[in-house]
Coordinates of C-alpha atoms and ligand atoms in Angstrom, one line a residue:
T13 CA 104.0 91.2 106.4
V14 CA 102.5 94.7 107.0
D15 CA 99.7 94.6 109.5
S16 CA 96.6 96.5 108.1
A17 CA 95.2 96.5 111.7
V18 CA 97.7 99.1 112.9
P19 CA 96.0 102.3 114.3
V20 CA 95.5 105.1 111.8
R21 CA 98.4 107.4 111.5
G22 CA 99.9 109.5 108.8
I23 CA 97.7 111.7 106.7
G24 CA 94.0 112.1 107.4
S25 CA 91.7 113.2 104.6
A26 CA 88.1 114.3 104.2
F27 CA 85.6 115.8 101.7
E28 CA 83.8 118.8 103.0
P29 CA 81.8 121.8 101.8
V30 CA 83.9 124.5 100.1
G31 CA 85.0 127.1 102.6
T32 CA 84.7 124.9 105.7
D33 CA 86.8 126.5 108.4
V34 CA 90.2 125.1 109.0
G35 CA 89.5 125.6 112.7
D36 CA 92.2 124.2 115.0
R37 CA 93.0 121.3 112.7
N38 CA 96.6 120.8 111.4
V39 CA 96.0 121.1 107.7
L40 CA 98.7 119.9 105.2
G41 CA 96.7 120.9 102.1
R42 CA 93.4 121.8 100.7
V43 CA 92.1 121.0 97.2
V44 CA 89.0 123.0 96.2
F45 CA 87.0 121.3 93.4
S46 CA 85.5 124.4 91.7
D47 CA 84.7 125.9 88.3
L48 CA 87.8 127.8 87.8
G49 CA 91.4 126.9 88.6
V50 CA 94.0 129.1 90.4
Q51 CA 97.8 129.0 90.9
P52 CA 98.4 127.1 94.2
A53 CA 99.1 129.4 97.1
I54 CA 99.1 129.6 100.9
A55 CA 95.6 130.8 101.9
D56 CA 94.6 131.1 105.6
G57 CA 98.0 129.5 106.3
V58 CA 97.1 126.4 104.3
P59 CA 98.5 125.2 100.9
T60 CA 95.5 125.6 98.7
V61 CA 94.9 124.4 95.2
I62 CA 91.7 125.4 93.4
V63 CA 91.1 123.0 90.5
P64 CA 88.7 123.4 87.6
M65 CA 86.8 120.1 88.0
G66 CA 83.4 121.2 89.1
G67 CA 82.2 119.3 92.1
G68 CA 81.7 122.1 94.7
F69 CA 83.6 120.4 97.6
Q70 CA 87.0 120.5 99.1
E71 CA 89.4 117.7 99.9
V72 CA 91.4 118.4 103.0
F73 CA 94.6 116.6 104.1
T74 CA 95.3 116.8 107.9
S75 CA 97.9 115.7 110.4
E76 CA 97.9 114.9 114.1
R77 CA 101.1 117.0 114.4
P78 CA 101.8 120.7 113.9
V79 CA 102.6 121.6 110.3
R80 CA 105.0 124.0 108.7
T81 CA 104.0 125.5 105.4
G82 CA 106.3 126.8 102.6
V83 CA 106.6 128.1 99.1
D84 CA 109.5 127.0 96.9
G85 CA 109.5 128.5 93.4
R86 CA 106.1 127.5 92.0
L87 CA 105.5 124.8 94.5
V88 CA 103.5 125.2 97.7
Y89 CA 103.8 122.6 100.5
A90 CA 103.3 121.7 104.1
E91 CA 105.2 119.2 106.2
D92 CA 104.7 117.7 109.7
G93 CA 108.1 116.0 110.2
E94 CA 106.7 112.7 108.9
R95 CA 104.5 113.5 105.9
L96 CA 104.3 116.2 103.3
F97 CA 101.7 117.7 100.9
C98 CA 102.9 119.5 97.8
A99 CA 101.2 121.2 94.9
A100 CA 102.0 122.9 91.6
R101 CA 100.4 124.2 88.5
I102 CA 101.8 124.1 84.9
D103 CA 100.2 126.7 82.8
R104 CA 98.6 125.8 79.5
R105 CA 101.2 125.4 76.7
G106 CA 101.7 123.9 73.2
V107 CA 103.9 121.1 74.4
Y108 CA 104.0 119.9 78.0
R109 CA 106.9 117.4 78.1
D110 CA 109.8 119.7 79.2
T111 CA 107.7 121.7 81.7
V112 CA 106.2 118.6 83.2
R113 CA 109.7 117.1 83.6
I114 CA 110.9 120.3 85.3
A115 CA 107.9 120.5 87.6
Y116 CA 108.4 116.9 88.7
D117 CA 112.2 117.5 89.0
S118 CA 111.5 120.5 91.2
A119 CA 109.1 118.6 93.4
F120 CA 111.5 115.6 93.8
E121 CA 114.3 118.1 94.6
L122 CA 112.2 119.7 97.3
I123 CA 111.0 116.5 98.9
T124 CA 114.5 114.9 99.0
R125 CA 116.0 118.1 100.4
L126 CA 113.3 118.3 103.1
G127 CA 113.7 114.6 104.0
Y128 CA 110.5 113.1 102.4
P129 CA 111.8 110.9 99.6
Q130 CA 108.9 108.4 99.7
V131 CA 106.3 109.4 97.2
L132 CA 102.9 108.0 98.5
R133 CA 100.1 109.2 96.2
M134 CA 100.0 111.6 93.3
W135 CA 97.1 113.4 91.5
N136 CA 97.7 114.8 88.0
L137 CA 94.8 116.9 86.7
V138 CA 95.4 117.4 83.0
G139 CA 93.4 120.0 81.1
G140 CA 92.6 118.9 77.5
I141 CA 93.9 115.4 78.4
I142 CA 92.7 113.7 75.2
D143 CA 93.2 116.7 72.9
D144 CA 96.2 117.1 70.7
N145 CA 99.2 119.3 71.7
A146 CA 100.9 121.6 69.2
D147 CA 102.8 118.7 67.7
G148 CA 99.7 116.6 67.2
L149 CA 100.5 114.3 70.1
E150 CA 97.7 113.6 72.6
I151 CA 98.3 115.8 75.7
Y152 CA 98.2 112.8 78.1
R153 CA 100.9 111.1 76.1
D154 CA 102.9 114.3 76.0
F155 CA 102.5 114.6 79.8
C156 CA 103.5 111.0 80.4
I157 CA 106.9 111.6 78.6
G158 CA 107.9 114.4 81.0
R159 CA 106.8 112.6 84.1
A160 CA 108.5 109.4 83.1
E161 CA 111.8 111.3 82.4
A162 CA 111.7 112.8 85.9
F163 CA 111.1 109.4 87.5
D164 CA 114.0 108.0 85.5
T165 CA 116.3 110.8 86.5
W166 CA 115.4 110.4 90.2
A167 CA 115.2 106.5 90.4
G168 CA 117.0 105.4 93.6
R169 CA 116.7 108.8 95.2
V170 CA 113.0 109.0 95.5
G171 CA 110.9 105.9 96.4
R172 CA 109.2 103.8 93.8
I173 CA 106.3 104.9 91.6
P174 CA 103.1 105.2 93.8
A175 CA 99.3 105.2 93.2
A176 CA 98.1 108.1 91.1
T177 CA 95.3 109.6 89.2
G178 CA 95.7 111.1 85.7
I179 CA 92.4 112.7 84.7
G180 CA 90.9 115.5 82.6
T181 CA 89.6 118.8 84.0
R182 CA 87.0 121.4 82.9
G183 CA 89.7 123.9 82.2
Q184 CA 93.2 124.2 80.7
D185 CA 96.6 123.9 82.6
V186 CA 97.9 121.0 84.5
Y187 CA 97.6 120.6 88.3
L188 CA 99.8 118.3 90.4
Y189 CA 99.3 117.5 94.0
F190 CA 100.9 114.7 96.0
L191 CA 101.7 113.2 99.4
A192 CA 105.2 112.1 100.4
G193 CA 106.8 110.7 103.5
T194 CA 110.0 110.2 105.4
P195 CA 112.3 107.2 104.5
D196 CA 110.7 105.0 107.1
A197 CA 107.2 105.3 105.6
E198 CA 107.6 101.9 103.9
P199 CA 104.8 102.2 101.3
V200 CA 103.7 99.0 99.6
H201 CA 102.8 99.6 95.9
L202 CA 100.2 97.2 94.5
E203 CA 99.4 95.9 91.1
N204 CA 96.2 94.2 89.8
P205 CA 96.7 90.7 88.5
H206 CA 94.1 91.4 85.7
Q207 CA 95.7 94.5 84.5
T208 CA 99.1 95.1 82.9
P209 CA 101.2 97.4 85.1
A210 CA 100.7 100.8 83.6
Y211 CA 104.5 101.4 83.5
E212 CA 104.7 98.3 81.3
Y213 CA 102.1 99.4 78.7
P214 CA 103.2 98.8 75.1
D215 CA 104.1 101.9 73.1
E216 CA 100.8 101.8 71.1
Y217 CA 99.5 103.9 74.1
G218 CA 102.3 106.5 73.8
P219 CA 106.1 107.0 73.6
K220 CA 106.5 106.6 77.4
S221 CA 104.3 104.4 79.6
P222 CA 102.3 106.0 82.4
S223 CA 104.2 106.2 85.7
F224 CA 101.8 104.9 88.4
A225 CA 101.0 101.8 90.5
R226 CA 97.4 100.5 90.9
A227 CA 97.4 101.2 94.7
T228 CA 99.6 102.2 97.6
Y229 CA 99.3 100.9 101.1
V230 CA 100.9 103.1 103.8
D231 CA 100.0 104.2 107.3
G232 CA 97.1 101.8 107.5
T233 CA 95.6 103.5 104.5
L234 CA 95.1 101.9 101.0
Y235 CA 95.1 104.6 98.3
V236 CA 93.4 103.2 95.2
S237 CA 94.5 104.8 91.9
G238 CA 92.1 106.0 89.3
T239 CA 90.8 102.7 87.9
A240 CA 89.0 102.1 84.7
S241 CA 87.6 99.5 82.4
I242 CA 90.9 98.1 81.3
I243 CA 91.8 94.4 81.3
G244 CA 95.4 93.6 80.4
D245 CA 96.2 96.8 78.6
E246 CA 93.0 97.0 76.6
T247 CA 89.8 99.1 77.1
V248 CA 86.8 96.8 77.4
R249 CA 83.1 97.4 77.0
H250 CA 83.5 100.1 74.4
G251 CA 80.5 102.5 74.3
D252 CA 78.8 100.8 77.3
V253 CA 79.0 103.0 80.3
L254 CA 77.3 100.6 82.7
G255 CA 79.5 97.7 81.4
Q256 CA 82.6 99.9 82.0
T257 CA 81.4 100.8 85.5
E258 CA 80.9 97.0 86.2
V259 CA 84.5 96.2 85.0
T260 CA 85.9 99.1 86.9
L261 CA 84.2 98.1 90.2
A262 CA 85.4 94.5 89.7
N263 CA 88.9 95.7 89.1
I264 CA 88.9 97.6 92.3
A265 CA 87.3 94.7 94.2
D266 CA 90.1 92.4 93.0
L267 CA 92.8 95.0 93.7
I268 CA 91.8 95.5 97.4
G269 CA 90.6 92.0 98.1
A270 CA 92.4 89.6 100.6
E271 CA 94.0 87.5 97.8
N272 CA 95.7 90.5 96.1
L273 CA 96.8 92.1 99.4
D274 CA 98.3 88.8 100.5
R275 CA 100.2 88.6 97.2
H276 CA 101.8 91.9 98.1
G277 CA 102.5 91.0 101.8
V278 CA 99.7 93.1 103.3
S279 CA 97.4 91.3 105.7
G280 CA 93.7 91.8 105.7
G281 CA 91.4 92.4 102.8
F282 CA 88.7 94.8 101.8
T283 CA 85.5 95.1 99.7
L284 CA 83.9 97.9 97.8
A285 CA 81.8 98.7 100.9
D286 CA 85.1 99.7 102.6
L287 CA 85.9 102.3 100.0
D288 CA 85.7 106.0 101.1
Q289 CA 86.4 109.4 99.7
V290 CA 85.5 108.1 96.3
K291 CA 85.8 110.2 93.2
V292 CA 83.8 108.9 90.2
Y293 CA 84.9 110.6 87.0
V294 CA 82.3 110.4 84.2
R295 CA 83.1 111.6 80.7
D296 CA 79.5 112.3 79.6
A297 CA 77.3 114.3 82.0
A298 CA 74.2 112.5 80.8
D299 CA 75.7 109.2 82.0
I300 CA 76.0 110.3 85.7
P301 CA 72.6 109.1 86.9
L302 CA 73.2 105.6 85.6
V303 CA 76.7 105.4 87.0
K304 CA 75.6 106.8 90.3
A305 CA 72.8 104.3 90.7
R306 CA 75.2 101.4 90.2
C307 CA 77.8 102.9 92.5
E308 CA 75.3 103.5 95.3
E309 CA 74.6 99.7 95.3
A310 CA 78.4 99.0 95.6
F311 CA 79.6 101.6 98.1
S312 CA 78.6 102.1 101.7
P313 CA 75.8 104.7 102.3
D314 CA 78.3 106.3 104.8
A315 CA 81.0 106.7 102.2
D316 CA 81.8 110.2 100.8
V317 CA 81.3 109.8 97.0
V318 CA 81.5 112.6 94.4
Y319 CA 80.7 112.5 90.7
L320 CA 82.9 114.7 88.4
N321 CA 82.2 115.3 84.8
V322 CA 85.6 115.3 83.1
D323 CA 87.4 113.4 80.3
V324 CA 89.4 110.2 81.2
C325 CA 92.9 109.5 79.8
R326 CA 91.7 107.4 76.8
P327 CA 89.0 108.6 74.5
D328 CA 87.2 105.2 74.8
L329 CA 87.1 105.3 78.6
L330 CA 83.7 106.6 79.9
V331 CA 84.2 106.2 83.6
E332 CA 87.1 106.0 86.1
I333 CA 86.9 105.6 89.9
E334 CA 89.4 106.2 92.8
G335 CA 89.2 106.1 96.5
I336 CA 90.8 105.1 99.8
V337 CA 90.3 102.5 102.4
R338 CA 91.4 103.0 106.0
Ligands
3HB425 C1 98.2 108.5 85.6 O1 98.7 108.6 84.5 O2 98.8 108.9 86.6 C2 97.0 107.8 85.7 C3 96.1 107.7 84.7 C4 94.9 107.1 84.9 C5 94.6 106.4 86.1 C6 95.5 106.5 87.1 C7 96.7 107.2 86.9 O3 93.9 107.0 83.9

């Protein structure tokens, strides 16, 4: 049994105003939620990704230990000897599959070479996520093929598939950023008993199933994947944004509750009031006030919560929510 009462270690994270000074913090990575996206680079000594998601805030990943930054091909990264942050962009193209596979291959090659083979949390921001690619295949499905091929290739050399987000943007291109750890990181990847594991979705949702777990528990932190109104493998409450918000919140509550943690050998248990650094993705801007009103009832008034107006990975999903619990 993993004890969820251990002191916080590993990677710290915060939402803060864009441009907040790094100060004397050890920063592993900075993701700026902005109107336009930029190729990831080292800026002010920090791996920085500017993503076209709107929002007007930055997500900063920090360490208690000194960090070393680097650039490897098109990847930028920082490491502290225990944990690593890495980011890449894939430029807009007709078909993503091969380039996504190569980007993931390069990332897995980097993290294994540097000694961080445990993948802990991944974010995939996919421009035009529910549009068709040049072959008429939905871009999310195209993306999932390349990612699944890379995970297949690296099975046994990198850790198991972790929590993730796969979400639309307000621009083109695909942005990846992720957290990884040394072999002793021992992440526990969680599933939701009411949802089919995404990596077992039937092929009606695409040629290759999405590669992600519903949550990952590591370093006393529970990373909750992008979660939506899906029961089993099916979207429920079609066309009903409040209904979808309700199902999504219930899915997260079940995922992070004591019963499900216990099932995965993690002690403790959480409620929606424990969730922090919450991102609420809403497909239609006009729905944001309604979704926000419901979320404010569910989350702590002290939680950082942002609302982003982007597409979700299925055309019938109106809302998706992710967050962390420490
Ligand atoms: C993903 O493909 O990584 C993903 C997609 C989602 C939610 C979470 C993860 O819609």
